[in-house]
Amino acid sequence: MDRLKAMVPELETVSPSVSLWGKSVTRDENTSSRAVVKGARADYANIETPKIKYGRWLNDADNLQERKVCVIGKRVYEELFPEGGSPLGQRISIDGSYYTVIGVDWRDSGGISINGRASDAVTIPINQARRAYNLGNTVHLLCFTAKEGITMSDVTPRVREIISRQHFIDPTDEQAMFLLNTQLIFGIVDNLFKGINFLIWLIGLGTLLAGVIGVSNIMMVSVKERTTEIGIRRAIGATPRQILGQIISESIVLTLVAGMIGILFSVLILSGVELAMTTDGVLKAAFQVPFSTAVLAALLLTVLGVLAGLMPALRAMQIKPVDAMRDE
């Protein structure tokens, strides 16, 4: 750790962790069957950001003083405290040793899990874990993040070379030391969602164009049915510009009203989805339409409304008053 901090200044956080599986975690008659005990430091929050519902995360004093405190995951909390309420100050047993609960991490299982799910974790100070389980200087995982503006792909080769040299490993032997770069994983996921977003925009624009064609056809029928009305207006002095403005304004109003109803309907549906995804007052995912997207859609509908009414308006302008008044 000291070598990495000194020789790779681009690293922001270098945090060790240990994981202990198969440990007995109990409180009175309640037992957490799938709990995994993790030893970590305060800066581990920069690696996996906790979502604290009760209490706090570990701090430096907990680790330096080897305090017997712990932060429990959501599933562990539900199994050990089925009655609910704040567990702060309560004591749980880990292999016969008692630890005071100082916080509850309310993250659900999802995303990338480091040595077990966050909801199943019981996190204690790493110095206390080393002492309690006679681990010495053993580190199961060494987690690190880069400073802002620096990509992990640029730092990873240097980190591998430094650790390999210290442990007499060939730096080119990637199987001798497992190193996971989550940037590559998230890059693949980001590209996937970019493709999905492009497809969604393509489908949305196609749907709008289909709607515009429908509005244009409706306006064509409306112009045909109002041929006599348009002829009378032309006969009493209405200018072609006024006829053009009337048809286009009607087309814009029609598309805007229909579009706003569609946006409102989609917002209501997404609000229902968000409500269904909310558990214990915590929103798991947000699906709402951004305001900027709604404004962009309204502007696009206005432009498309003009285009939809342009052909019917030109047809109305070509109607001669005499022929229009004779039309049945």
PDB file of C-alpha atoms in Angstrom, residues 89-220:
ATOM      1  CA  GLY A  89     -26.177   0.694  20.333  1.00  0.00           C
ATOM      2  CA  GLN A  90     -27.405  -2.902  20.179  1.00  0.00           C
ATOM      3  CA  ARG A  91     -24.840  -5.693  20.375  1.00  0.00           C
ATOM      4  CA  ILE A  92     -24.521  -8.657  18.033  1.00  0.00           C
ATOM      5  CA  SER A  93     -22.309 -11.707  18.369  1.00  0.00           C
ATOM      6  CA  ILE A  94     -19.702 -12.676  15.760  1.00  0.00           C
ATOM      7  CA  ASP A  95     -18.192 -16.050  16.646  1.00  0.00           C
ATOM      8  CA  GLY A  96     -18.843 -15.394  20.337  1.00  0.00           C
ATOM      9  CA  SER A  97     -17.376 -11.861  20.364  1.00  0.00           C
ATOM     10  CA  TYR A  98     -19.792  -8.982  20.805  1.00  0.00           C
ATOM     11  CA  TYR A  99     -19.790  -5.923  18.564  1.00  0.00           C
ATOM     12  CA  THR A 100     -21.861  -2.749  18.913  1.00  0.00           C
ATOM     13  CA  VAL A 101     -23.922  -1.740  15.894  1.00  0.00           C
ATOM     14  CA  ILE A 102     -23.075   1.820  14.821  1.00  0.00           C
ATOM     15  CA  GLY A 103     -24.734   1.894  11.410  1.00  0.00           C
ATOM     16  CA  VAL A 104     -26.947   0.163   8.848  1.00  0.00           C
ATOM     17  CA  ASP A 105     -25.993   0.118   5.158  1.00  0.00           C
ATOM     18  CA  TRP A 106     -29.290   0.091   3.268  1.00  0.00           C
ATOM     19  CA  ARG A 107     -27.926  -0.860  -0.154  1.00  0.00           C
ATOM     20  CA  ASP A 108     -29.738  -3.639  -1.955  1.00  0.00           C
ATOM     21  CA  SER A 109     -27.890  -6.377  -3.765  1.00  0.00           C
ATOM     22  CA  GLY A 110     -27.073  -5.074  -7.205  1.00  0.00           C
ATOM     23  CA  GLY A 111     -24.257  -3.768  -9.342  1.00  0.00           C
ATOM     24  CA  ILE A 112     -20.760  -5.012  -8.620  1.00  0.00           C
ATOM     25  CA  SER A 113     -20.386  -6.878  -5.337  1.00  0.00           C
ATOM     26  CA  ILE A 114     -16.904  -6.992  -3.822  1.00  0.00           C
ATOM     27  CA  ASN A 115     -16.408 -10.201  -1.832  1.00  0.00           C
ATOM     28  CA  GLY A 116     -20.081 -10.704  -1.108  1.00  0.00           C
ATOM     29  CA  ARG A 117     -23.265  -8.704  -1.312  1.00  0.00           C
ATOM     30  CA  ALA A 118     -23.523  -5.408   0.531  1.00  0.00           C
ATOM     31  CA  SER A 119     -26.827  -6.448   2.098  1.00  0.00           C
ATOM     32  CA  ASP A 120     -25.168  -9.547   3.642  1.00  0.00           C
ATOM     33  CA  ALA A 121     -22.086  -7.741   4.971  1.00  0.00           C
ATOM     34  CA  VAL A 122     -21.105  -7.108   8.578  1.00  0.00           C
ATOM     35  CA  THR A 123     -18.257  -4.589   8.327  1.00  0.00           C
ATOM     36  CA  ILE A 124     -15.824  -4.173  11.232  1.00  0.00           C
ATOM     37  CA  PRO A 125     -12.572  -2.170  11.504  1.00  0.00           C
ATOM     38  CA  ILE A 126      -9.800  -4.012   9.663  1.00  0.00           C
ATOM     39  CA  ASN A 127      -7.355  -3.742  12.562  1.00  0.00           C
ATOM     40  CA  GLN A 128      -9.909  -5.391  14.826  1.00  0.00           C
ATOM     41  CA  ALA A 129     -10.462  -8.140  12.245  1.00  0.00           C
ATOM     42  CA  ARG A 130      -6.708  -8.774  12.019  1.00  0.00           C
ATOM     43  CA  ARG A 131      -6.399  -9.045  15.780  1.00  0.00           C
ATOM     44  CA  ALA A 132      -9.531 -11.139  16.311  1.00  0.00           C
ATOM     45  CA  TYR A 133      -8.683 -13.670  13.595  1.00  0.00           C
ATOM     46  CA  ASN A 134      -4.866 -13.524  13.781  1.00  0.00           C
ATOM     47  CA  LEU A 135      -4.470 -12.290  10.202  1.00  0.00           C
ATOM     48  CA  GLY A 136      -1.302 -10.255  10.707  1.00  0.00           C
ATOM     49  CA  ASN A 137      -0.658  -8.115   7.632  1.00  0.00           C
ATOM     50  CA  THR A 138      -2.809 -10.276   5.365  1.00  0.00           C
ATOM     51  CA  VAL A 139      -4.861  -8.368   2.791  1.00  0.00           C
ATOM     52  CA  HIS A 140      -7.470 -10.270   0.805  1.00  0.00           C
ATOM     53  CA  LEU A 141      -8.278  -7.408  -1.524  1.00  0.00           C
ATOM     54  CA  LEU A 142      -6.512  -4.153  -2.312  1.00  0.00           C
ATOM     55  CA  CYS A 143      -8.964  -1.650  -3.735  1.00  0.00           C
ATOM     56  CA  PHE A 144      -7.996   1.653  -5.283  1.00  0.00           C
ATOM     57  CA  THR A 145      -9.483   4.545  -7.207  1.00  0.00           C
ATOM     58  CA  ALA A 146      -7.837   7.164  -9.428  1.00  0.00           C
ATOM     59  CA  LYS A 147      -8.032  10.908  -9.098  1.00  0.00           C
ATOM     60  CA  GLU A 148     -10.528  12.884 -11.138  1.00  0.00           C
ATOM     61  CA  GLY A 149      -9.655  13.082 -14.819  1.00  0.00           C
ATOM     62  CA  ILE A 150      -7.437   9.977 -14.763  1.00  0.00           C
ATOM     63  CA  THR A 151      -8.632   6.697 -16.237  1.00  0.00           C
ATOM     64  CA  MET A 152      -7.905   3.425 -14.463  1.00  0.00           C
ATOM     65  CA  SER A 153      -6.713   1.855 -17.696  1.00  0.00           C
ATOM     66  CA  ASP A 154      -3.734   4.248 -17.704  1.00  0.00           C
ATOM     67  CA  VAL A 155      -2.849   3.456 -14.069  1.00  0.00           C
ATOM     68  CA  THR A 156      -3.440  -0.307 -14.009  1.00  0.00           C
ATOM     69  CA  PRO A 157      -0.184  -1.392 -15.768  1.00  0.00           C
ATOM     70  CA  ARG A 158       1.945   0.548 -13.286  1.00  0.00           C
ATOM     71  CA  VAL A 159       0.031  -0.873 -10.318  1.00  0.00           C
ATOM     72  CA  ARG A 160       0.475  -4.397 -11.664  1.00  0.00           C
ATOM     73  CA  GLU A 161       4.193  -3.860 -12.201  1.00  0.00           C
ATOM     74  CA  ILE A 162       4.771  -2.500  -8.674  1.00  0.00           C
ATOM     75  CA  ILE A 163       2.863  -5.295  -6.924  1.00  0.00           C
ATOM     76  CA  SER A 164       4.392  -7.978  -9.152  1.00  0.00           C
ATOM     77  CA  ARG A 165       7.925  -6.775  -8.461  1.00  0.00           C
ATOM     78  CA  GLN A 166       7.279  -6.765  -4.698  1.00  0.00           C
ATOM     79  CA  HIS A 167       5.990 -10.365  -4.786  1.00  0.00           C
ATOM     80  CA  PHE A 168       8.493 -11.686  -7.363  1.00  0.00           C
ATOM     81  CA  ILE A 169       5.876 -12.175 -10.077  1.00  0.00           C
ATOM     82  CA  ASP A 170       6.404 -11.624 -13.776  1.00  0.00           C
ATOM     83  CA  PRO A 171       4.387  -8.436 -14.573  1.00  0.00           C
ATOM     84  CA  THR A 172       3.312  -9.973 -17.874  1.00  0.00           C
ATOM     85  CA  ASP A 173       1.777 -13.000 -16.118  1.00  0.00           C
ATOM     86  CA  GLU A 174      -1.818 -11.826 -15.739  1.00  0.00           C
ATOM     87  CA  GLN A 175      -2.968 -15.163 -14.283  1.00  0.00           C
ATOM     88  CA  ALA A 176      -0.569 -14.912 -11.338  1.00  0.00           C
ATOM     89  CA  MET A 177      -2.345 -11.843  -9.975  1.00  0.00           C
ATOM     90  CA  PHE A 178      -6.035 -11.165 -10.468  1.00  0.00           C
ATOM     91  CA  LEU A 179      -6.725  -7.496 -11.160  1.00  0.00           C
ATOM     92  CA  LEU A 180     -10.243  -6.330 -11.983  1.00  0.00           C
ATOM     93  CA  ASN A 181     -10.661  -2.981 -13.707  1.00  0.00           C
ATOM     94  CA  THR A 182     -14.297  -1.995 -13.230  1.00  0.00           C
ATOM     95  CA  GLN A 183     -13.870   0.858 -15.709  1.00  0.00           C
ATOM     96  CA  LEU A 184     -13.842  -1.672 -18.550  1.00  0.00           C
ATOM     97  CA  ILE A 185     -17.013  -3.319 -17.239  1.00  0.00           C
ATOM     98  CA  PHE A 186     -18.854  -0.028 -16.867  1.00  0.00           C
ATOM     99  CA  GLY A 187     -17.559   1.028 -20.289  1.00  0.00           C
ATOM    100  CA  ILE A 188     -19.236  -2.000 -21.873  1.00  0.00           C
ATOM    101  CA  VAL A 189     -22.464  -1.303 -19.971  1.00  0.00           C
ATOM    102  CA  ASP A 190     -22.359   2.389 -20.953  1.00  0.00           C
ATOM    103  CA  ASN A 191     -21.930   1.513 -24.626  1.00  0.00           C
ATOM    104  CA  LEU A 192     -24.818  -0.919 -24.370  1.00  0.00           C
ATOM    105  CA  PHE A 193     -27.106   1.721 -22.899  1.00  0.00           C
ATOM    106  CA  LYS A 194     -25.949   4.287 -25.460  1.00  0.00           C
ATOM    107  CA  GLY A 195     -27.107   1.870 -28.154  1.00  0.00           C
ATOM    108  CA  ILE A 196     -30.413   1.361 -26.347  1.00  0.00           C
ATOM    109  CA  ASN A 197     -30.909   5.122 -25.983  1.00  0.00           C
ATOM    110  CA  PHE A 198     -30.194   5.618 -29.685  1.00  0.00           C
ATOM    111  CA  LEU A 199     -32.751   2.945 -30.533  1.00  0.00           C
ATOM    112  CA  ILE A 200     -35.303   4.576 -28.213  1.00  0.00           C
ATOM    113  CA  TRP A 201     -34.774   7.979 -29.838  1.00  0.00           C
ATOM    114  CA  LEU A 202     -35.062   6.393 -33.270  1.00  0.00           C
ATOM    115  CA  ILE A 203     -38.338   4.693 -32.368  1.00  0.00           C
ATOM    116  CA  GLY A 204     -39.632   7.870 -30.723  1.00  0.00           C
ATOM    117  CA  LEU A 205     -38.838  10.039 -33.743  1.00  0.00           C
ATOM    118  CA  GLY A 206     -40.393   7.450 -36.030  1.00  0.00           C
ATOM    119  CA  THR A 207     -43.547   7.485 -33.912  1.00  0.00           C
ATOM    120  CA  LEU A 208     -43.679  11.300 -34.027  1.00  0.00           C
ATOM    121  CA  LEU A 209     -43.267  11.294 -37.815  1.00  0.00           C
ATOM    122  CA  ALA A 210     -46.062   8.755 -38.121  1.00  0.00           C
ATOM    123  CA  GLY A 211     -48.211  11.000 -35.946  1.00  0.00           C
ATOM    124  CA  VAL A 212     -47.356  14.015 -38.107  1.00  0.00           C
ATOM    125  CA  ILE A 213     -48.458  12.152 -41.226  1.00  0.00           C
ATOM    126  CA  GLY A 214     -51.714  11.344 -39.481  1.00  0.00           C
ATOM    127  CA  VAL A 215     -52.238  14.983 -38.475  1.00  0.00           C
ATOM    128  CA  SER A 216     -51.454  16.096 -42.023  1.00  0.00           C
ATOM    129  CA  ASN A 217     -54.066  13.693 -43.417  1.00  0.00           C
ATOM    130  CA  ILE A 218     -56.623  14.943 -40.892  1.00  0.00           C
ATOM    131  CA  MET A 219     -55.940  18.542 -41.886  1.00  0.00           C
ATOM    132  CA  MET A 220     -56.262  17.609 -45.580  1.00  0.00           C
TER     133      MET A 220
END
